[in-house]
Structure formats: structure tokens, C-alpha cells
Amino acid sequence: MKHDSFFIERAIELARKGFPRATPNPLVGCVLAKNGKAVAEGFHKTFGGHHAEIVALRKAGKEARGATAFINLEPCSYWGKTPPCVSALIKAGIRSVVAAMPDPNPKVRGRGLKSLQKAGISVRVGVLKEKALELNLPFWTQMTKNRPYIVLKTAMTLDGKTTDYQDKSQWITSRQSRKILWKTRSLFDAVLVGIKTVHKDNPELTSHGYGRNPARVVLDPRLTINPNARILNTKAARTIVVTSAKNDKKFEALSRKDVEILTVGATGASFDLKEIMRLLSIKSIQTLLVEGGSVTHGHFVQNSLADAILWFIAPKILGGAAAKSPVEGKGLALNNALAVKNITLLNQNPEQLFSLPLDGGQGLRPYLRPRSSAERGGGQGGGDIILRGSLREDGLKWPLLEI
């Protein structure tokens, strides 16, 4: 219909306002309109609070009767922390509902739309579906794949090295890039590393005051983590240690530090990563930033457990056969390589990295001139290149991952 895209676009815009307080619920916005004009609007503000449809209906009052509800997600049809929105829409006398996409939650999945139709309400589905799906990719992933939306992050040189030949990595990228990473962490429910990263770098894995602190997840098959590690002694964030070891003394010591211990079966030093992701999803972790080293990244790639990449690339060359790359392990055959789609440069435009003046001499030949450090210094990333890309077949990316 004429106004469908306009009002669904507004519903998506409203829905974004619920991040991150509405999670693990989906981000939902609702616009009630009559004769092409908005009557009321609302969004799901906090988990456990009123859903977007209820907020809009309460604002509209009697004006809701005969209106069309534009929603970026199918209305819920079951009792959870709040009553079903479908019942409220029917009771308010809504004439028609335009939903961008069906709800992937197994408790809903079309039931809400069918209930509306049975009540005589006109239903249209699929307006700006792709854009609506992008916004709720974490929720969609959790509901359909029983795991979080997973982003692999690395910091490397232009020649693809994450360490030098001496296995040193501090610091590959600039301080500006590290600040961007701290802010990025605040967008995620959890950050994951392997035990080697904890032993080597002794990180806190917090946002360092740039936003909310994510939960910290450590993969530690043999439970060798040092009780004095910063990650165990920074109470600003929840910490989960995943292990297959049975060590009652170590369990007791970690429990005194308010650390959650997740015991999962393993073969040698290798976990069942898919089972771990399922368990994290049950713990309401919808978004996961994997900051592990090359071995941890290798496990995720080998198991096809990644939805996107976030690559910090420093303008340096290290070389060396002993220097590590971002993804190790067995590797993939060339015809099975993961395709990175929809790649975007987050912090620079190409012309910010290089100038392209014209030679004033004969032929006016263009040439590339590297920008000076003074020219590069003002940009985000301190001269580093920050790329993100999708590993999904459809190339969709979570739009809330911004710097």
C-alpha cells in the first residue's frame, strides 16, 4: 500500500531505540496510523516492560479504533512477562496490521498473524523484510540456530600477522583502535577468548568506561586459569569459564570469585563449540564478540560458527613464517572457503588513506601519495583500517555494530 514502507521504516527507527535494554527480547517499534497520518507510536524500551504495540495503543486511546498498526515484527501471541499483543490489538479495534516479518520465535511463528486474521483484521507481511531482519539478526539467530550472533574480531598487520616472530602482539594496532574496540565491546552481550589469550595477555575484557561491560567467556578445557588473572578479579562484569576438567579445589576457588563454571564435554583440548554456543544462548547471550587468538578463531571457522568479521588492520608489515595469522587450525579447502560479503570500511574513506593529486608536468599523470602521519592522525583508528563484513549467505549485517 501507499504508506506501508514509510511507516515500517519509522517502526524500525523506533525499534532501534530499545537497544540494548530490550534484549534478549527483539527490538520492536510500532506506528498506529489513519488516513496516511500517524496517530501514535511506541517501542519496546526494556526487557520485561510494555511491548511496542501496547505503548502505542495506550498513547492512541480511542483513536486506535480503525487504525492500521505498522510493526517491524509479527505481534506476539502468547503470555510471557506481559500479555499477548495480538489480544490487545484485537480489543482496541485495529483495522489492519502491516508487519515487516514473521516472528522466528517457535512460540509465535505465524500464530499471531493467524489470530489477527481470524478476528477479521487485514494482515500484510514482508514490507522492508530484509531491513527488519538485519536489525534483529541476533534475535533471529538465537531463535533459528540456538546460538548467539557471532562476530570474529582480530587485529593484524597489512601482511596478515597477528603477532611478530617472537609471538608478541602488544600492540599491533593504535590506541585509537583500542578505544574503538572498547566501545564496540559495549554493544555485545559477551566477549569470548581462549585460555591462551588469558595466559599471554592477562586482559580485563571490559569496555573501559565506554559503555556497558559485556560478560566474559573463557574457553579453558583443562582449567589452567590463574586465580590472579585480571578477568577473574574485575567484578565489573560477569565471567563464565568453560571447562571439561574436574577439579573440585579449583571450582571452589573460582566460585568464591563469583565466577560461573560451565562444564562441557571435550575431546582432548577441543570442545563441542556448538554445544557451548547453545548453552550461552540459553543464558540469554544473543551477541558474542570472539576476541580469541588464531587457534580459537580456527575452531569457530572450522565449525562454521561465525556470522560476521571485524578486522582491525594496522599499516605495518611484520613478515616471518613463525608470526601468526588471524585464523589457524586445519583450515578449509579453497572450494570451501568462507566468503566474506558486503564488506564496508568503518573508519576511513579510500581518499583518507591516499591522496591522488595530478602531476603538473607532461601528461598530467595521476599518482598515489601516502598521506602523512599528520594528515592521517585526525581520523578514527589512528591510521588503522577497520573492516567489517558478513559471513552469511545473504550478506546481511547487524546495523547496530557501529563505531
Coordinates of C-alpha atoms in Angstrom, one line a residue:
M1 CA 0.0 0.0 0.0
K2 CA 1.0 3.6 -0.5
H3 CA 2.2 4.4 3.1
D4 CA 3.5 0.9 4.1
S5 CA 7.2 1.5 3.5
F6 CA 7.2 4.9 5.1
F7 CA 5.6 3.7 8.4
I8 CA 7.5 0.4 8.6
E9 CA 10.7 2.5 8.1
R10 CA 9.6 4.6 11.1
A11 CA 8.8 1.4 13.1
I12 CA 12.3 0.1 12.5
E13 CA 13.8 3.5 13.5
L14 CA 11.8 3.4 16.7
A15 CA 12.8 -0.2 17.4
R16 CA 16.5 0.7 17.4
K17 CA 15.9 2.9 20.5
G18 CA 15.3 -0.2 22.6
F19 CA 18.9 -1.3 22.2
P20 CA 20.4 -2.7 24.4
R21 CA 17.8 -2.5 27.3
A22 CA 15.2 -4.6 25.5
T23 CA 17.4 -7.6 24.8
P24 CA 17.1 -10.6 24.9
N25 CA 13.7 -9.6 23.5
P26 CA 13.6 -8.5 19.9
L27 CA 13.8 -4.8 19.1
V28 CA 10.3 -3.7 18.1
G29 CA 8.7 -0.4 17.1
C30 CA 5.0 0.3 16.3
V31 CA 3.2 3.1 14.5
L32 CA -0.6 3.5 14.5
A33 CA -1.9 5.5 11.5
K34 CA -5.1 6.6 10.0
N35 CA -5.6 8.2 6.5
G36 CA -1.8 8.3 6.0
K37 CA -1.1 10.1 9.3
A38 CA 0.4 8.8 12.4
V39 CA -1.9 8.6 15.4
A40 CA 0.6 7.2 18.0
E41 CA 3.9 5.3 18.1
G42 CA 5.9 3.4 20.6
F43 CA 8.8 1.0 21.0
H44 CA 9.8 -1.8 23.4
K45 CA 12.0 0.0 25.8
T46 CA 13.2 -2.5 28.4
F47 CA 13.1 -6.3 28.8
G48 CA 10.0 -7.1 30.9
G49 CA 8.4 -3.8 30.1
H50 CA 5.5 -3.0 27.8
H51 CA 5.8 -4.1 24.2
A52 CA 5.8 -1.6 21.4
E53 CA 2.2 -2.3 20.4
I54 CA 1.0 -1.7 24.0
V55 CA 2.9 1.6 24.3
A56 CA 1.4 2.8 21.0
L57 CA -2.2 1.7 21.9
R58 CA -2.1 3.4 25.3
K59 CA -0.9 6.6 23.6
A60 CA -3.6 6.4 21.0
G61 CA -6.5 5.7 23.3
K62 CA -9.8 5.7 21.4
E63 CA -8.0 6.9 18.3
A64 CA -6.7 3.3 17.9
R65 CA -10.0 2.0 16.7
G66 CA -10.0 1.7 12.9
A67 CA -6.2 2.4 12.7
T68 CA -3.6 0.4 10.9
A69 CA -0.7 -0.9 13.0
F70 CA 2.7 -0.9 11.3
I71 CA 5.2 -3.1 13.2
N72 CA 8.6 -4.4 12.2
L73 CA 7.9 -7.8 13.7
E74 CA 4.8 -10.0 14.0
P75 CA 2.9 -9.3 17.2
C76 CA 3.4 -11.9 20.0
S77 CA 0.5 -14.3 20.6
Y78 CA 1.5 -15.8 24.0
W79 CA 1.8 -14.9 27.6
G80 CA 5.3 -14.2 28.7
K81 CA 6.4 -11.4 31.1
T82 CA 3.5 -9.4 29.6
P83 CA 0.1 -10.3 28.0
P84 CA 0.0 -11.1 24.2
C85 CA 0.0 -8.1 22.0
V86 CA -2.4 -9.8 19.5
S87 CA -5.2 -9.7 22.0
A88 CA -4.6 -6.0 22.8
L89 CA -4.7 -5.1 19.1
I90 CA -8.0 -7.0 18.5
K91 CA -9.6 -5.5 21.6
A92 CA -8.5 -1.9 20.5
G93 CA -10.3 -2.3 17.2
I94 CA -7.3 -2.2 14.9
R95 CA -8.5 -2.4 11.3
S96 CA -5.3 -3.8 9.7
V97 CA -1.8 -4.8 10.6
V98 CA 1.3 -4.4 8.4
A99 CA 4.3 -6.5 9.8
A100 CA 7.7 -6.4 8.2
M101 CA 8.4 -10.0 9.0
P102 CA 7.1 -13.1 10.9
D103 CA 8.4 -13.7 14.4
P104 CA 11.0 -16.5 14.3
N105 CA 10.2 -17.5 17.9
P106 CA 8.8 -21.0 17.9
K107 CA 6.1 -19.9 20.3
V108 CA 4.8 -17.5 17.6
R109 CA 5.9 -18.2 14.0
G110 CA 2.8 -17.1 12.3
R111 CA 0.3 -17.8 15.1
G112 CA 0.0 -14.1 15.9
L113 CA -0.9 -13.2 12.2
K114 CA -3.4 -16.1 12.0
S115 CA -5.1 -14.9 15.2
L116 CA -5.4 -11.4 13.8
Q117 CA -6.9 -12.8 10.5
K118 CA -9.4 -14.9 12.4
A119 CA -10.6 -11.8 14.2
G120 CA -11.3 -10.2 10.8
I121 CA -8.2 -7.9 10.8
S122 CA -6.4 -7.5 7.4
V123 CA -2.8 -8.6 7.5
R124 CA 0.1 -7.7 5.2
V125 CA 3.6 -9.2 5.8
G126 CA 7.0 -8.6 4.2
V127 CA 7.3 -4.8 3.8
L128 CA 11.1 -4.0 4.2
K129 CA 11.6 -7.5 5.4
E130 CA 15.4 -7.5 4.8
K131 CA 15.9 -4.3 6.7
A132 CA 13.8 -5.6 9.6
L133 CA 15.7 -8.9 9.7
E134 CA 19.0 -7.1 9.8
L135 CA 18.0 -5.1 12.9
N136 CA 17.0 -8.3 14.7
L137 CA 19.7 -10.6 13.4
P138 CA 20.8 -11.6 16.9
F139 CA 17.3 -12.5 17.9
W140 CA 16.7 -14.3 14.6
T141 CA 19.9 -16.3 15.1
Q142 CA 19.1 -17.3 18.6
M143 CA 15.6 -18.4 17.7
T144 CA 16.5 -20.3 14.5
K145 CA 20.1 -21.6 15.2
N146 CA 20.0 -21.9 19.0
R147 CA 23.2 -19.8 19.4
P148 CA 24.3 -16.2 19.6
Y149 CA 25.0 -13.9 16.6
I150 CA 28.8 -14.3 16.4
V151 CA 31.4 -11.8 15.2
L152 CA 35.1 -12.7 14.9
K153 CA 37.4 -9.8 15.7
T154 CA 41.1 -9.6 15.0
A155 CA 43.9 -7.0 15.0
M156 CA 46.6 -7.7 12.3
T157 CA 49.1 -6.1 10.0
L158 CA 48.7 -5.5 6.3
D159 CA 50.5 -8.7 5.6
G160 CA 48.1 -10.6 7.8
K161 CA 50.1 -11.1 11.0
T162 CA 48.6 -11.0 14.5
T163 CA 52.0 -11.4 16.2
D164 CA 55.6 -11.0 15.4
Y165 CA 58.0 -13.9 15.1
Q166 CA 58.5 -13.7 18.9
D167 CA 54.8 -14.2 19.5
K168 CA 54.3 -10.6 20.7
S169 CA 51.1 -8.7 19.8
Q170 CA 51.0 -5.7 22.0
W171 CA 50.4 -3.5 20.3
I172 CA 49.6 -4.3 16.6
T173 CA 47.1 -1.5 16.2
S174 CA 46.9 2.0 17.5
R175 CA 45.5 3.3 20.8
Q176 CA 42.6 4.9 18.9
S177 CA 41.7 1.5 17.5
R178 CA 41.8 0.0 21.0
K179 CA 39.4 2.7 22.2
I180 CA 37.1 1.9 19.3
L181 CA 37.2 -1.8 20.4
W182 CA 36.4 -0.9 24.0
K183 CA 33.3 0.9 22.8
T184 CA 32.4 -2.0 20.4
R185 CA 32.5 -4.4 23.3
S186 CA 29.7 -2.5 25.0
L187 CA 27.4 -3.4 22.1
F188 CA 27.8 -7.1 22.8
D189 CA 26.2 -9.4 25.4
A190 CA 29.5 -11.3 25.8
V191 CA 33.2 -11.4 24.7
L192 CA 34.9 -14.8 24.3
V193 CA 38.6 -15.7 24.4
G194 CA 40.6 -18.9 24.7
I195 CA 42.8 -19.7 27.8
K196 CA 46.0 -18.9 25.8
T197 CA 44.9 -15.3 25.4
V198 CA 44.3 -15.1 29.2
H199 CA 47.7 -16.5 30.0
K200 CA 49.5 -14.4 27.4
D201 CA 47.8 -11.0 27.6
N202 CA 46.0 -11.1 31.0
P203 CA 43.1 -8.9 29.7
E204 CA 40.2 -7.5 31.6
L205 CA 37.9 -7.6 28.5
T206 CA 35.8 -4.7 29.7
S207 CA 34.5 -1.6 27.9
H208 CA 36.9 0.5 30.0
G209 CA 34.2 3.0 30.7
Y210 CA 32.9 3.4 27.1
G211 CA 29.6 1.7 27.9
R212 CA 28.1 -1.4 29.5
N213 CA 30.5 -4.2 30.2
P214 CA 29.9 -7.5 28.4
A215 CA 30.0 -10.9 30.1
R216 CA 33.5 -12.5 29.6
V217 CA 33.6 -16.1 28.4
V218 CA 36.9 -18.1 28.7
L219 CA 37.4 -21.4 27.0
D220 CA 39.6 -23.3 29.4
P221 CA 39.5 -27.1 28.7
R222 CA 41.9 -28.2 31.4
L223 CA 41.0 -25.4 33.9
T224 CA 44.5 -23.9 34.0
I225 CA 43.4 -20.3 34.5
N226 CA 45.4 -18.4 37.1
P227 CA 43.2 -17.4 40.1
N228 CA 45.0 -14.0 40.0
A229 CA 44.1 -13.3 36.4
R230 CA 42.5 -9.9 35.9
I231 CA 39.5 -11.4 34.2
L232 CA 38.7 -13.2 37.5
N233 CA 39.3 -10.2 39.7
T234 CA 37.4 -7.5 37.8
K235 CA 33.9 -7.6 39.3
A236 CA 32.5 -5.0 36.9
A237 CA 31.4 -7.8 34.6
R238 CA 30.1 -11.3 34.7
T239 CA 32.6 -14.1 34.0
I240 CA 32.0 -17.6 32.6
V241 CA 34.7 -20.2 32.5
V242 CA 34.0 -23.1 30.2
T243 CA 35.9 -26.3 31.0
S244 CA 35.8 -30.1 30.8
A245 CA 38.1 -30.6 33.7
K246 CA 37.0 -31.9 37.1
N247 CA 38.9 -30.1 39.8
D248 CA 36.9 -29.5 42.9
K249 CA 39.6 -27.4 44.6
K250 CA 39.8 -25.0 41.6
F251 CA 36.0 -25.0 41.3
E252 CA 35.7 -23.8 44.9
A253 CA 38.4 -21.1 44.4
L254 CA 36.6 -19.8 41.3
S255 CA 33.2 -19.9 42.9
R256 CA 34.5 -17.6 45.7
K257 CA 35.2 -15.0 43.0
D258 CA 31.6 -15.2 41.7
V259 CA 32.8 -16.9 38.5
E260 CA 30.3 -19.1 36.7
I261 CA 31.7 -22.5 35.7
L262 CA 30.2 -24.2 32.7
T263 CA 31.2 -27.9 32.3
V264 CA 31.1 -29.2 28.8
G265 CA 32.5 -32.4 27.3
A266 CA 35.6 -32.3 25.2
T267 CA 37.8 -34.4 23.0
G268 CA 41.4 -33.7 24.1
A269 CA 41.8 -30.0 24.1
S270 CA 38.8 -29.5 21.8
F271 CA 35.3 -28.5 23.0
D272 CA 32.0 -29.2 21.3
L273 CA 31.7 -25.5 20.3
K274 CA 28.1 -25.9 19.0
E275 CA 27.0 -27.1 22.4
I276 CA 28.8 -24.3 24.2
M277 CA 27.0 -21.8 21.9
R278 CA 23.7 -23.4 22.6
L279 CA 24.3 -23.1 26.4
L280 CA 25.4 -19.5 26.1
S281 CA 22.2 -18.8 24.1
I282 CA 20.1 -20.3 26.9
K283 CA 21.9 -17.9 29.3
S284 CA 20.4 -15.0 27.2
I285 CA 23.6 -14.2 25.4
Q286 CA 22.4 -13.2 21.9
T287 CA 25.5 -11.4 20.6
L288 CA 29.1 -12.7 21.0
L289 CA 32.3 -11.0 20.1
V290 CA 35.1 -13.6 19.7
E291 CA 38.5 -11.9 20.5
G292 CA 40.4 -15.1 20.9
G293 CA 43.7 -15.9 19.2
S294 CA 44.2 -17.6 15.9
V295 CA 43.6 -21.1 17.4
T296 CA 40.2 -20.1 18.9
H297 CA 39.2 -18.4 15.6
G298 CA 40.2 -21.5 13.8
H299 CA 37.8 -23.6 15.8
F300 CA 35.0 -21.2 15.1
V301 CA 35.7 -21.1 11.3
Q302 CA 36.1 -24.9 11.2
N303 CA 32.7 -25.3 12.8
S304 CA 31.1 -22.6 10.6
L305 CA 30.2 -20.7 13.7
A306 CA 30.5 -17.1 12.6
D307 CA 28.1 -14.5 11.2
A308 CA 30.5 -11.6 10.6
I309 CA 34.1 -10.3 10.9
L310 CA 35.5 -7.2 12.4
W311 CA 39.1 -6.7 11.2
F312 CA 41.4 -4.0 12.6
I313 CA 44.3 -3.7 10.1
A314 CA 47.5 -1.7 11.1
P315 CA 49.6 -0.1 8.3
K316 CA 52.6 -2.3 9.2
I317 CA 54.4 -5.3 7.7
L318 CA 56.0 -7.9 10.0
G319 CA 56.7 -10.9 7.9
G320 CA 58.1 -14.1 9.3
A321 CA 57.0 -17.7 8.9
A322 CA 56.7 -18.0 12.7
A323 CA 54.4 -15.0 13.0
K324 CA 50.7 -16.0 13.5
S325 CA 47.8 -15.3 11.2
P326 CA 44.2 -14.5 12.4
V327 CA 42.8 -18.0 11.7
E328 CA 44.8 -21.1 12.2
G329 CA 43.9 -24.8 12.8
K330 CA 43.4 -27.3 10.0
G331 CA 42.0 -24.7 7.6
L332 CA 39.5 -25.1 4.8
A333 CA 39.9 -26.3 1.3
L334 CA 39.8 -23.5 -1.3
N335 CA 36.4 -24.5 -2.7
N336 CA 35.0 -24.4 0.9
A337 CA 36.5 -21.1 1.8
L338 CA 34.1 -18.8 3.8
A339 CA 33.0 -16.0 1.5
V340 CA 33.1 -12.5 3.2
K341 CA 30.3 -10.4 1.7
N342 CA 29.1 -6.8 1.9
I343 CA 32.5 -5.6 3.2
T344 CA 32.5 -2.0 4.5
L345 CA 35.2 0.3 5.6
L346 CA 34.1 1.6 9.0
N347 CA 36.6 4.4 9.8
Q348 CA 38.1 5.7 6.6
N349 CA 37.3 6.7 3.1
P350 CA 39.8 5.5 0.5
E351 CA 40.9 9.0 -0.2
Q352 CA 41.7 9.4 3.5
L353 CA 44.4 6.7 3.2
F354 CA 45.9 8.0 0.0
S355 CA 45.9 11.3 -1.9
L356 CA 45.6 11.4 -5.7
P357 CA 47.0 14.7 -7.0
L358 CA 47.7 15.3 -10.7
D359 CA 51.3 15.7 -11.8
G360 CA 51.6 19.2 -13.2
G361 CA 54.1 18.1 -15.8
Q362 CA 53.6 16.4 -19.1
G363 CA 50.7 14.1 -19.5
L364 CA 49.1 15.1 -16.2
R365 CA 49.7 11.5 -14.9
P366 CA 47.9 10.7 -11.6
Y367 CA 49.9 9.0 -8.8
L368 CA 49.3 7.7 -5.3
R369 CA 51.0 9.6 -2.5
P370 CA 50.7 8.1 1.0
R371 CA 49.2 10.6 3.4
S372 CA 51.5 12.0 6.1
S373 CA 51.1 10.9 9.7
A374 CA 49.7 14.4 10.5
E375 CA 47.1 14.0 7.8
R376 CA 46.1 10.6 9.0
G377 CA 46.1 11.3 12.7
G378 CA 42.7 13.0 12.8
G379 CA 40.7 10.0 11.7
Q380 CA 39.2 7.3 13.8
G381 CA 41.5 4.3 14.2
G382 CA 44.8 6.4 14.1
G383 CA 45.7 5.3 10.6
D384 CA 44.4 1.7 11.0
I385 CA 41.9 0.3 8.6
I386 CA 38.7 -1.1 10.2
L387 CA 36.7 -3.5 8.1
R388 CA 33.5 -5.4 8.8
G389 CA 31.9 -8.0 6.5
S390 CA 29.2 -10.6 6.6
L391 CA 29.7 -14.4 6.5
R392 CA 26.0 -15.0 6.0
E393 CA 24.9 -16.3 2.5
D394 CA 22.6 -13.3 2.2
G395 CA 25.3 -10.8 3.1
L396 CA 23.2 -9.2 5.8
K397 CA 25.0 -7.4 8.7
W398 CA 23.8 -6.3 12.1
P399 CA 23.4 -2.5 11.7
L400 CA 23.9 -1.7 15.4
L401 CA 27.6 -2.7 15.2
E402 CA 28.8 0.8 14.6
I403 CA 31.9 2.7 15.7

